[in-house]
XYZ file of C-alpha atoms in Angstrom:
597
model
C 1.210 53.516 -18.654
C 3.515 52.216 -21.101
C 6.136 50.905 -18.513
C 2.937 49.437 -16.238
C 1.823 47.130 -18.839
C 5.270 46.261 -20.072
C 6.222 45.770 -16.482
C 2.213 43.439 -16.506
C 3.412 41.523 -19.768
C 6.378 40.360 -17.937
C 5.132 39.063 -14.979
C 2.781 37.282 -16.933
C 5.224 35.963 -19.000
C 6.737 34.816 -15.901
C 3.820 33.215 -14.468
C 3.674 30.993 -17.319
C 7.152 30.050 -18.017
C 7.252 27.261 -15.823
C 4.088 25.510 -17.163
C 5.210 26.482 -20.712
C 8.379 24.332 -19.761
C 6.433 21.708 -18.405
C 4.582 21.309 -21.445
C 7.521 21.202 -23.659
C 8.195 17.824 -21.739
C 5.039 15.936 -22.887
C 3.990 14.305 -19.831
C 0.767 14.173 -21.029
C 1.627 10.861 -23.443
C 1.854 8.917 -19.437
C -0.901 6.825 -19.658
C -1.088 6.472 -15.273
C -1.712 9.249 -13.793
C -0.127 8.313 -10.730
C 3.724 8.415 -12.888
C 2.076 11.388 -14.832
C 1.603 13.455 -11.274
C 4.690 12.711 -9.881
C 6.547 13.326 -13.189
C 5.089 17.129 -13.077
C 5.825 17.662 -9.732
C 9.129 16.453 -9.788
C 9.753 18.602 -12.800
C 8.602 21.633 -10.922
C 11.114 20.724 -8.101
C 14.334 20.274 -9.639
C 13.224 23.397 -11.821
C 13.068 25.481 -8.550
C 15.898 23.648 -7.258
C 13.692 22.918 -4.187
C 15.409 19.306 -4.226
C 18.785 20.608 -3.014
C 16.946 22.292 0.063
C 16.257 19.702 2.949
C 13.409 19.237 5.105
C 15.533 20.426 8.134
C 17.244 23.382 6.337
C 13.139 24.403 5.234
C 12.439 23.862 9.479
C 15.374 26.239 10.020
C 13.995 28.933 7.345
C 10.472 28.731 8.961
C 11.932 29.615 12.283
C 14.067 32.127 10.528
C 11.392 33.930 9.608
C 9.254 33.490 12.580
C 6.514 31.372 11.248
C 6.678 28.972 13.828
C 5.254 31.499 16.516
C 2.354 32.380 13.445
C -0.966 30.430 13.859
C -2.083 28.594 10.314
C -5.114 30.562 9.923
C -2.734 33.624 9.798
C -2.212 35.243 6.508
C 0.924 36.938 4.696
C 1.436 38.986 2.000
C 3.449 38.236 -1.415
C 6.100 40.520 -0.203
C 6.779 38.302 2.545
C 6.128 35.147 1.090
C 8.677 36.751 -1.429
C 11.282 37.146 1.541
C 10.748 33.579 2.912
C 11.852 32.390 -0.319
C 14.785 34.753 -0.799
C 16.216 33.451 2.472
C 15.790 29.892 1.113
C 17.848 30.477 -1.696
C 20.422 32.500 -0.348
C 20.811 30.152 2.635
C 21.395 27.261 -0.095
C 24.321 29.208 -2.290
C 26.052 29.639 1.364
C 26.061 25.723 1.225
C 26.726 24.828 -1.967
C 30.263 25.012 -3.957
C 31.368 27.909 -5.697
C 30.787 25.544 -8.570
C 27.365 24.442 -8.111
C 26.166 27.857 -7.629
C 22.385 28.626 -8.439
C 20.538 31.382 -10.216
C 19.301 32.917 -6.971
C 16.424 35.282 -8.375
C 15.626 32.799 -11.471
C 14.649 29.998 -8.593
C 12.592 33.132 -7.005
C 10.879 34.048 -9.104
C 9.806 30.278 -10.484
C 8.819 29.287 -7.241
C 6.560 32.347 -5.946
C 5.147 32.111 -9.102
C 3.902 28.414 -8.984
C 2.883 28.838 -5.480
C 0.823 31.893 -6.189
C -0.746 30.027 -9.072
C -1.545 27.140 -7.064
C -2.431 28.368 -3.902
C -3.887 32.249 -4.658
C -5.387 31.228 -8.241
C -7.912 34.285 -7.374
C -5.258 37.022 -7.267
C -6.261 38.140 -3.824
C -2.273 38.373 -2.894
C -2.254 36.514 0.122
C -1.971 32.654 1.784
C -2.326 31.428 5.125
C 0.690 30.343 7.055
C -0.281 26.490 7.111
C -0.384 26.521 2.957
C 2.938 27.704 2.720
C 4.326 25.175 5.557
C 2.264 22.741 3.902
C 3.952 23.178 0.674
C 7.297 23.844 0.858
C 7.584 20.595 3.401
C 6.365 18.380 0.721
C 7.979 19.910 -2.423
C 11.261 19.885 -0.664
C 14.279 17.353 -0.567
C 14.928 15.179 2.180
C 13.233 11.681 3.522
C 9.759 11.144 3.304
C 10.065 9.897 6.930
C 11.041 13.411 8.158
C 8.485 14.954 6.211
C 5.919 12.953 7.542
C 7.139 13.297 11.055
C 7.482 17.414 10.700
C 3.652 17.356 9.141
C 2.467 15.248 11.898
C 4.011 17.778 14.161
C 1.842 20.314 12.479
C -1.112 18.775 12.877
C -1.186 16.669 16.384
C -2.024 18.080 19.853
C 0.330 18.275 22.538
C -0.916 14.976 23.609
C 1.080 13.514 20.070
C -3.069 12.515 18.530
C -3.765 13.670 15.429
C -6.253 16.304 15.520
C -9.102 15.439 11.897
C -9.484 18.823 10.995
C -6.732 19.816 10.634
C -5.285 17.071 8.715
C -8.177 17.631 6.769
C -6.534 21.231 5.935
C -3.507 19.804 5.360
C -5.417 17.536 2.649
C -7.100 20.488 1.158
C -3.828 22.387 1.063
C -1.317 19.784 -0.088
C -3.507 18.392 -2.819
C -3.791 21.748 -4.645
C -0.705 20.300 -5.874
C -1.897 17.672 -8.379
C -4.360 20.357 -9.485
C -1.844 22.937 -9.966
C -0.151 20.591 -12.783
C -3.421 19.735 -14.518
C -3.973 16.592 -12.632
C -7.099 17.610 -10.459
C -9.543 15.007 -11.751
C -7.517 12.006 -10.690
C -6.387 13.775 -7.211
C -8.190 16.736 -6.288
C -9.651 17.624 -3.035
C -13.132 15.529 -1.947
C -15.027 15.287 1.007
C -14.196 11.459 1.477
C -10.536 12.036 1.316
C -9.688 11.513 4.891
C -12.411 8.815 4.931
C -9.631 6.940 2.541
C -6.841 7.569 4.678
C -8.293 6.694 7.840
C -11.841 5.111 7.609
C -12.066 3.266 11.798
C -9.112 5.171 12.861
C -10.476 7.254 16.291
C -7.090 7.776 17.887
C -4.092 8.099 15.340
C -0.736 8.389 16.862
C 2.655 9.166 14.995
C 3.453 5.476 14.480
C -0.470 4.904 12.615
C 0.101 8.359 11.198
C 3.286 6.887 9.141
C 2.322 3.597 8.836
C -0.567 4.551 7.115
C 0.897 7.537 4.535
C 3.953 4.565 4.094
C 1.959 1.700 3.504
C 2.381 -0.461 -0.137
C -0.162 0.920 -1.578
C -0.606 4.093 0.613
C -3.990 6.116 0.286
C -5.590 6.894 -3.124
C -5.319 10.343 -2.602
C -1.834 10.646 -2.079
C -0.460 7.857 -4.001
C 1.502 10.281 -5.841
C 4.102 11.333 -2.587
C 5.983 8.001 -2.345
C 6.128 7.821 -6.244
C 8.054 11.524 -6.284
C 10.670 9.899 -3.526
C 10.935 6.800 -5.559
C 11.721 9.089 -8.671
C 14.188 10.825 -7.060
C 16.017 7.674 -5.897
C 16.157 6.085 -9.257
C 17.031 9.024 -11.702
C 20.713 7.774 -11.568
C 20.337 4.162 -11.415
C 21.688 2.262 -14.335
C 20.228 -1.076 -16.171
C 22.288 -3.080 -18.343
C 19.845 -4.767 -19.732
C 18.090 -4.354 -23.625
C 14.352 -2.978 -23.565
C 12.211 -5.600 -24.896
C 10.418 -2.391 -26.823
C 12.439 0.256 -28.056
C 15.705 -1.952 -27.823
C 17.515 0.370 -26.033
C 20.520 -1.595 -24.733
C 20.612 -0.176 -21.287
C 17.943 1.431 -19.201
C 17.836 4.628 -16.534
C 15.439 4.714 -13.770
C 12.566 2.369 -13.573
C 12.973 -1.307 -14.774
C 9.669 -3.209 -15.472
C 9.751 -6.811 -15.881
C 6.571 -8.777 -17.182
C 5.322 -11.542 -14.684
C 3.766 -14.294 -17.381
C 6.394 -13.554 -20.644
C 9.449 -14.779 -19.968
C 12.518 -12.580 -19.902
C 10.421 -9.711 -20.929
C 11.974 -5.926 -19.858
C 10.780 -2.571 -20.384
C 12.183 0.880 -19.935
C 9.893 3.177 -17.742
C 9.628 5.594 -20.671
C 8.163 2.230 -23.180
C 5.607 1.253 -19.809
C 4.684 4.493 -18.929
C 3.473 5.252 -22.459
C 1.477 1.519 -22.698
C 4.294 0.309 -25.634
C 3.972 -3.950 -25.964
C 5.458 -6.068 -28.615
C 4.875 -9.777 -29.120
C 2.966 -11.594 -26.734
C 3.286 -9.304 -24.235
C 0.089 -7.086 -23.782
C -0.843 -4.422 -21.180
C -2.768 -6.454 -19.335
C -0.440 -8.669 -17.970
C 1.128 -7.850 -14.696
C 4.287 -6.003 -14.523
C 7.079 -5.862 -11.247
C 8.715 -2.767 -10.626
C 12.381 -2.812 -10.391
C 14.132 0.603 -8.752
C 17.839 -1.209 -8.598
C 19.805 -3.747 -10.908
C 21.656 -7.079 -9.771
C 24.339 -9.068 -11.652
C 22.784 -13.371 -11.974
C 25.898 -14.058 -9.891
C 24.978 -11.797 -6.919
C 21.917 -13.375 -7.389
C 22.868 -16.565 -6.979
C 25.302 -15.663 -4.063
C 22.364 -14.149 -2.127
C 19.905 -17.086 -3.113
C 23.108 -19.816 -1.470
C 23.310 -17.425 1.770
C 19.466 -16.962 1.960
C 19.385 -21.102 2.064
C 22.272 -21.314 4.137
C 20.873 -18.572 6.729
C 23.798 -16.478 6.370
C 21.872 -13.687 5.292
C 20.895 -11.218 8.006
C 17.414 -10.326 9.209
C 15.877 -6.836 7.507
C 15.661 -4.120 9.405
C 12.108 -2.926 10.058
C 11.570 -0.135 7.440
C 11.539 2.730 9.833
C 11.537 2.806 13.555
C 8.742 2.866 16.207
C 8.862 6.251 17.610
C 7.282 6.907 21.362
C 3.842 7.842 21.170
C 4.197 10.908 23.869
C 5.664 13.488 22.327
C 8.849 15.030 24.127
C 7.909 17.878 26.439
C 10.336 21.317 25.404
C 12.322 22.822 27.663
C 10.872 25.624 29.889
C 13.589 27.896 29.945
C 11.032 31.120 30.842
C 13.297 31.259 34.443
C 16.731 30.706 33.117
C 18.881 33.278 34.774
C 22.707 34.131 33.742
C 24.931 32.144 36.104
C 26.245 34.413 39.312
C 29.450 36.411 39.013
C 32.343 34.074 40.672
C 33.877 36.892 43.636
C 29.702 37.268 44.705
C 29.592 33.419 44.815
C 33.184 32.516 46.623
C 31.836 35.492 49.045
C 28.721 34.030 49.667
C 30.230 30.492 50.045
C 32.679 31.535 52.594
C 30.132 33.980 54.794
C 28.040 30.385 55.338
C 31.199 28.389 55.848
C 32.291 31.049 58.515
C 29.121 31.051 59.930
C 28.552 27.749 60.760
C 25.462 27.171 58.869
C 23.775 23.772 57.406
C 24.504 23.550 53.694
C 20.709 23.425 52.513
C 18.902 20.510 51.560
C 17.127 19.609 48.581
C 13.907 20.628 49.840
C 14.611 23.376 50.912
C 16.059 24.280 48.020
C 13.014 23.294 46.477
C 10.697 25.275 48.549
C 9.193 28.255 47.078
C 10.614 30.933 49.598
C 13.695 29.812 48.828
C 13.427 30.403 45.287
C 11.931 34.047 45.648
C 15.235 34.632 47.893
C 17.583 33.637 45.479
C 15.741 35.562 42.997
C 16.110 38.239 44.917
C 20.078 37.318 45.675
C 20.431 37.425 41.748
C 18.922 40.444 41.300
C 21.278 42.167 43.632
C 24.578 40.152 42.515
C 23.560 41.522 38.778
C 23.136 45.321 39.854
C 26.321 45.174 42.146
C 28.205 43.788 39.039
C 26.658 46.258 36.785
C 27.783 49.028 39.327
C 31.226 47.915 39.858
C 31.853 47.536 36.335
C 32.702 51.217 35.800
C 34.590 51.128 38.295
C 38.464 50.219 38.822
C 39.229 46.627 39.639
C 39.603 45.403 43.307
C 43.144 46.281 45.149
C 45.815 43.426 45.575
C 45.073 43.445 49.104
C 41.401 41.637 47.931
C 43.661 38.822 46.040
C 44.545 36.726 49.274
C 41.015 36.397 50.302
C 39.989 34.855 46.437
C 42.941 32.467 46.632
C 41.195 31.033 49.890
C 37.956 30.844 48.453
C 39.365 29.259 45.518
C 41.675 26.944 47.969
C 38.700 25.680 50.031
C 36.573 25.087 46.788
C 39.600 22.415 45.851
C 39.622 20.679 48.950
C 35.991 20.347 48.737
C 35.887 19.236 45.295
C 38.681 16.975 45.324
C 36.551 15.896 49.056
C 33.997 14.902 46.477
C 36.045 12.890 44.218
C 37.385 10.630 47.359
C 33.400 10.380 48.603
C 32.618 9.352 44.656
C 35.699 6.943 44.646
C 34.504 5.212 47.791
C 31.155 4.733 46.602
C 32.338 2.821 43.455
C 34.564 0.997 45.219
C 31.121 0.193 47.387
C 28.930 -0.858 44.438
C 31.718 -3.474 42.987
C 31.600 -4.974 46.116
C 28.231 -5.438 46.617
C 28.403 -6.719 43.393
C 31.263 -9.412 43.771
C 29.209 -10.506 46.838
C 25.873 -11.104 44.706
C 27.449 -12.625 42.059
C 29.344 -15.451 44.639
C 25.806 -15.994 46.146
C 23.748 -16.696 43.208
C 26.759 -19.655 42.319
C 25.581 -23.091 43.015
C 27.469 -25.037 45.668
C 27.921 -28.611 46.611
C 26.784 -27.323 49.972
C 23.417 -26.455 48.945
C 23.078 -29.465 46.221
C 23.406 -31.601 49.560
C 20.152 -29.996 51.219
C 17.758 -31.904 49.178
C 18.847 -36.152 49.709
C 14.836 -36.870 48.786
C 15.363 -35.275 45.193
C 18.887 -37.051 44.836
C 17.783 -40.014 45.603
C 14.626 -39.970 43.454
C 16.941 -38.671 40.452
C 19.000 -41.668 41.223
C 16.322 -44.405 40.880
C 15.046 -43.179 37.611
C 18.611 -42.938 36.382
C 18.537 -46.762 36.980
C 15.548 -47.100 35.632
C 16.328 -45.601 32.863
C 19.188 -48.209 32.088
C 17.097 -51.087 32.553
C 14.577 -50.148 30.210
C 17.648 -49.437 27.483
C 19.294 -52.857 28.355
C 15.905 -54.146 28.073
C 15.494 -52.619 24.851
C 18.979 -54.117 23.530
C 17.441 -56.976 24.187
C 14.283 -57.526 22.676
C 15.827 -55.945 19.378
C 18.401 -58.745 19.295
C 15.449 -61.250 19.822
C 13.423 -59.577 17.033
C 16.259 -59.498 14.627
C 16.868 -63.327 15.260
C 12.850 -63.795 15.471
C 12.552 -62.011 11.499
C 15.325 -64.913 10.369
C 13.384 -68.020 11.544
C 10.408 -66.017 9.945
C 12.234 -66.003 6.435
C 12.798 -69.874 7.117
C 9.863 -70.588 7.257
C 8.209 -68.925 4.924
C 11.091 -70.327 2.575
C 9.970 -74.196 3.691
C 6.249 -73.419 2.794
C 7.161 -71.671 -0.350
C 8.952 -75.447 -0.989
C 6.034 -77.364 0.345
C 3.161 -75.407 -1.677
C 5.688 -76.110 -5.197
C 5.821 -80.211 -3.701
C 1.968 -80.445 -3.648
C 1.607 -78.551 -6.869
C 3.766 -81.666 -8.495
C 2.143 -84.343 -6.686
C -1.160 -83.144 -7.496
C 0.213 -82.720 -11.361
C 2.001 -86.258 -11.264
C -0.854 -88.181 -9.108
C -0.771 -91.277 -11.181
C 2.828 -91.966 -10.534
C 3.794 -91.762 -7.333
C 6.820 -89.571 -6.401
C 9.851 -91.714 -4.774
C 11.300 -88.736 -2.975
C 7.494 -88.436 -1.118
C 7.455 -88.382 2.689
C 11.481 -87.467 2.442
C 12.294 -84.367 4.984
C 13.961 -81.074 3.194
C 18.081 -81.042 2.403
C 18.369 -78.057 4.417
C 18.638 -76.979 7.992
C 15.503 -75.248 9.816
C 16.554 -72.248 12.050
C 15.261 -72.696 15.488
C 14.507 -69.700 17.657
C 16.286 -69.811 20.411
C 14.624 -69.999 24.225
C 15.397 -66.066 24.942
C 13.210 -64.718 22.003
C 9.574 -66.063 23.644
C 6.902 -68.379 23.943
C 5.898 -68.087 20.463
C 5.821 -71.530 18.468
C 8.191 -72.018 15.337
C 5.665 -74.177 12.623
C 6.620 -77.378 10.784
C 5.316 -80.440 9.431
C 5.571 -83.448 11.230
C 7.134 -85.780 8.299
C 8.780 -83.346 6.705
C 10.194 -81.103 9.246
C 11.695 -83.723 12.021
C 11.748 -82.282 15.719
C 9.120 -79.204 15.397
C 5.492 -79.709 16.403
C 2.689 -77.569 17.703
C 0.762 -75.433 15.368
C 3.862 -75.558 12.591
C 2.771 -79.227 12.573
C -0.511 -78.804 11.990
C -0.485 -75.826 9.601
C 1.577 -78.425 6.964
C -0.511 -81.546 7.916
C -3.168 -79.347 7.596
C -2.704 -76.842 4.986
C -6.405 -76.631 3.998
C -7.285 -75.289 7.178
C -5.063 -73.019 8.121
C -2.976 -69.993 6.616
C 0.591 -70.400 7.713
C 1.224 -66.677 5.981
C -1.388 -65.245 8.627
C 0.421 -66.828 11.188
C 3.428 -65.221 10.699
C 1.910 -61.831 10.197
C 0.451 -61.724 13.506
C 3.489 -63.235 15.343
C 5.275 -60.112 13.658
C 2.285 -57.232 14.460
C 3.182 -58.646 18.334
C 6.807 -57.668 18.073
C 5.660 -54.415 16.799
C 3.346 -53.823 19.582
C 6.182 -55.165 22.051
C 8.814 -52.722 20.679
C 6.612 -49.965 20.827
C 4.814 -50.628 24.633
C 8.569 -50.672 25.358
C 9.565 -46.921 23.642
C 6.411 -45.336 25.576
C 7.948 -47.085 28.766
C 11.384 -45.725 28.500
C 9.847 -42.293 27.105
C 8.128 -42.020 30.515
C 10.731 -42.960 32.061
C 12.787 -40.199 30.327
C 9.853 -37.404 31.459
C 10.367 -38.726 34.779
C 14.141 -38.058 34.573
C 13.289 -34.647 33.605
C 10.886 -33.846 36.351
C 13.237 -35.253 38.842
C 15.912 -33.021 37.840
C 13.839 -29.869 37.772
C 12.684 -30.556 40.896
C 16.495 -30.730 42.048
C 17.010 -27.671 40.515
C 14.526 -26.030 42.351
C 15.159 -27.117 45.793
C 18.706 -25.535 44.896
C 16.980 -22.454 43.493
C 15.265 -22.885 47.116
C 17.824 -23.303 48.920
């Protein structure tokens, strides 16, 4: 009795070693419970060492231990469960140094006990298959991708859909997790779980399966999974930067920088606790930093960004087919046929004139219940001669001919394969030559040449034309200056006659000092305006606007003679545009009379 409860105390003891060590931590002072989760749980995994063992090395343990030919629903004892996890362990020390060596039944006994205590809280001794698949795969090391791909495996059809109730087990099973730490208010079990993870979803293939348990944010319910990879990425990353806080002059892990304060850093141990100095406060948004870069890499990435030197991202995982791949049958593998049997049965056809068999007759099913049968009686002939004492050298001659006539039909084979290459480049050569343009075949079409041709020269004429009327609108905008130059001069003249009225001005009725630009005959029809006795030689409306200066506006003149250049210029870029489109269409046209052709 004595040794029984001794033997009691120290299981219990055991049982709550682990969450007295968690404790000890203070995880508790995390203010999110999201960090606070997937602070305990990735406490509990280095403490079991379960982050050394890999998602495929757990695979290869399952199918170790025959699990993957166990339904879910079936259950195991601890005494299994306990020899699952021994094989875990002792497969890991085979990997690992002599120097990184691992306290085999320590890591045992931790483990079994925090999965009893999380998945058999009742004592009833055992679990079901799935909960133990379930939580090994996600308490284990490796990528969250392959995690996510093996659980998907778990719970899809052989069509690759996901089938609802059972990732509504897997739910159930892999959120006793949170509650096994203490966090099962924030991310327990509830009916509306799988509501949250897919709420329209009716057909959810690998690809939705992982976009949607990857996704920033992913579901409420599992928040916490990303966050543990994340943790385990950043452990080792290095900051050198002060903590705006605690004034720590470097930082490990998690680097938070404050959105509205400028230049304001905190540690993950200052955020996670809710620490703020200054005008910083809680409230303000914070970005999450899992990596540190010098200002000059920066700035070197910032230049290449601008400059387009920088590559494109690669998607963050790849699109994987929706059908799942199909295993191999190998129920009807047979051992391969003993060579003498073979050679023998080789040369009896070759002898006997007979058809080497096609593929559907191979095919057929007769056939294959006769070569069954052939099998059968090569493997008991080879089982009875191999007592026996080997063949006499007399036997030798007839294998060397077998083996002789095999080589010439082999190397037979080789000359046939040859041949056939030799075939394909050919064909080849001959395709390539006959998808070349030739002048030939640019000939067969004089209508499209012709037509190209014309609006080629059409297309010159409108560009000469062009050259032209910009010359004559350059010269036109001079005479325009002149002018409005002389009626600048003429307005100033009547502003001193009409000051000096009395006396009368002797240099009255005298034409200007300086020369008027004429516009020549190639710039238009348009007028150039002057006053009669003051601008010898020009006449028309110039006369009358300075004869006449009460009635009409010179200035508005001008302005419209300048809007009809502008409308000129511009009737003329939509001509040779079209004419350019027409170009276009004439050559594809070309091209595909040669295509055609």
């Amino acid at each position: 009795m004595i040794e029984e409860s001794g033997k009691r105390r120290r299981t219990m003891a055991e049982k709550r070693q682990l969450f007295m060590e968690m404790r000890a931590q203070n995880f508790d002072v995390i203010r999110l419970s999201t960090y606070r989760t997937a602070c305990k749980l990735r406490f509990v995994q280095k403490r079991c060492n379960l982050h050394l063992v890999d998602i495929w090395n757990m695979i290869e343990a399952f199918r170790d231990n025959g699990l993957n030919t166990l339904d879910h629903s079936t259950e195991i004892n601890v005494s299994r469960l306990e020899t699952i996890i021994s094989s875990i362990y002792y497969q890991l020390n085979k990997r690992l140094p002599s120097s990184h060596q691992i306290s085999v039944e320590q890591s045992i006994s931790l483990l079994l006990n925090f999965i009893l205590a999380a998945y058999d809280s009742e004592g009833h001794g055992k679990l079901t298959v799935f909960s133990v698949k379930a939580m090994l795969a996600t308490m284990c090391g490796g990528k969250i991708l392959d995690k996510l791909r093996y659980i998907f495996s778990q719970i899809s059809d052989s069509n690759g859909l996901l089938v609802f109730p059972k990732f509504e087990q897997f739910l159930r099973e892999v959120l006793k997790l949170p509650t096994a730490v203490f966090e099962g208010p924030s991310f327990g079990y509830t009916e509306h779980s799988v509501r949250t993870c897919f709420p329209q979803q009716k057909k959810v293939m690998l690809n939705t399966f992982l976009d949607t348990l990857m996704a920033d944010p992913p579901p409420q319910c599992l928040v916490w999974l990303p966050l543990l990879h994340r943790l385990a990425h950043v452990e080792n990353v290095f900051h050198p930067v002060e903590c705006s806080y605690c004034h720590c002059e470097s930082m490990m892990g998690f680097r938070y920088r404050c959105q509205q304060c400028h230049n304001y850093q905190l540690c993950q141990s200052c955020f996670w606790r809710g620490h703020a100095s200054g005008p910083h406060s809680n409230q303000h948004q914070m970005k999450e930093h899992s990596s540190w870069k010098s200002p000059a890499k920066k700035l070197t990435q910032a230049i290449s960004r601008s400059l387009g030197c920088v590559p494109s991202r690669d998607p963050p995982r790849p699109l994987f087919p929706e059908q799942p791949e199909r295993p191999l049958d190998l129920a009807h593998i047979v051992p391969p046929r003993p060579v003498a049997n073979m050679n023998e049965a080789l040369l009896t056809r070759v002898s006997s004139g007979a058809p080497t068999p096609t593929k559907s007759a191979l095919d057929s099913p007769g056939r294959l219940d006769e070569e069954h049968r052939l099998i059968a009686r090569y493997a008991a002939r080879l089982a009875a001669e191999a007592g026996n004492a080997p063949r006499p050298p007399a036997d030798l001659p007839f294998t060397f001919d077998a083996n002789k006539q095999q080589r010439q039909l082999i190397a037979e084979l080789e000359n046939k394969n040859r041949e056939i290459l030799q075939e394909i480049q050919r064909l080849r050569l001959e395709h390539e030559q006959a998808s070349q343009p030739t002048p030939e075949k640019a000939q067969q079409n004089p209508t499209l040449l012709a037509e190209l041709r014309l609006l080629r020269q059409r297309k010159d004429e409108l560009e000469q034309r062009m050259s032209a009327l910009q010359e004559s609108r350059r010269e036109l905008m001079v005479q325009l200056e002149g002018l409005m130059k002389l009626l600048k001069e003429e307005e100033q003249k009547q502003a001193a006659q009409a000051a000096g009225s009395a006396q009368p001005s002797p240099t009255h009725g005298r034409p200007p000092a300086g020369p008027l630009p004429l516009r020549p005959a190639s710039a238009g029809s348009t007028p150039t305006h002057g006053a009669q006795d003051t601008l010898p030689g020009l006449g028309g409306d110039v006369h009358e606007a300075f004869t006449q200066g009460t009635r009409r506006n010179l200035r508005n003149d001008l302005l419209v003679a300048a809007d009809s250049i502008t409308n000129t210029m511009s009737s003329l870029v939509k001509e040779l545009h079209s004419a350019e489109e027409e170009d276009e269409e004439g050559t594809e046209k070309l091209q595909n009379g040669k295509d055609r052709g």
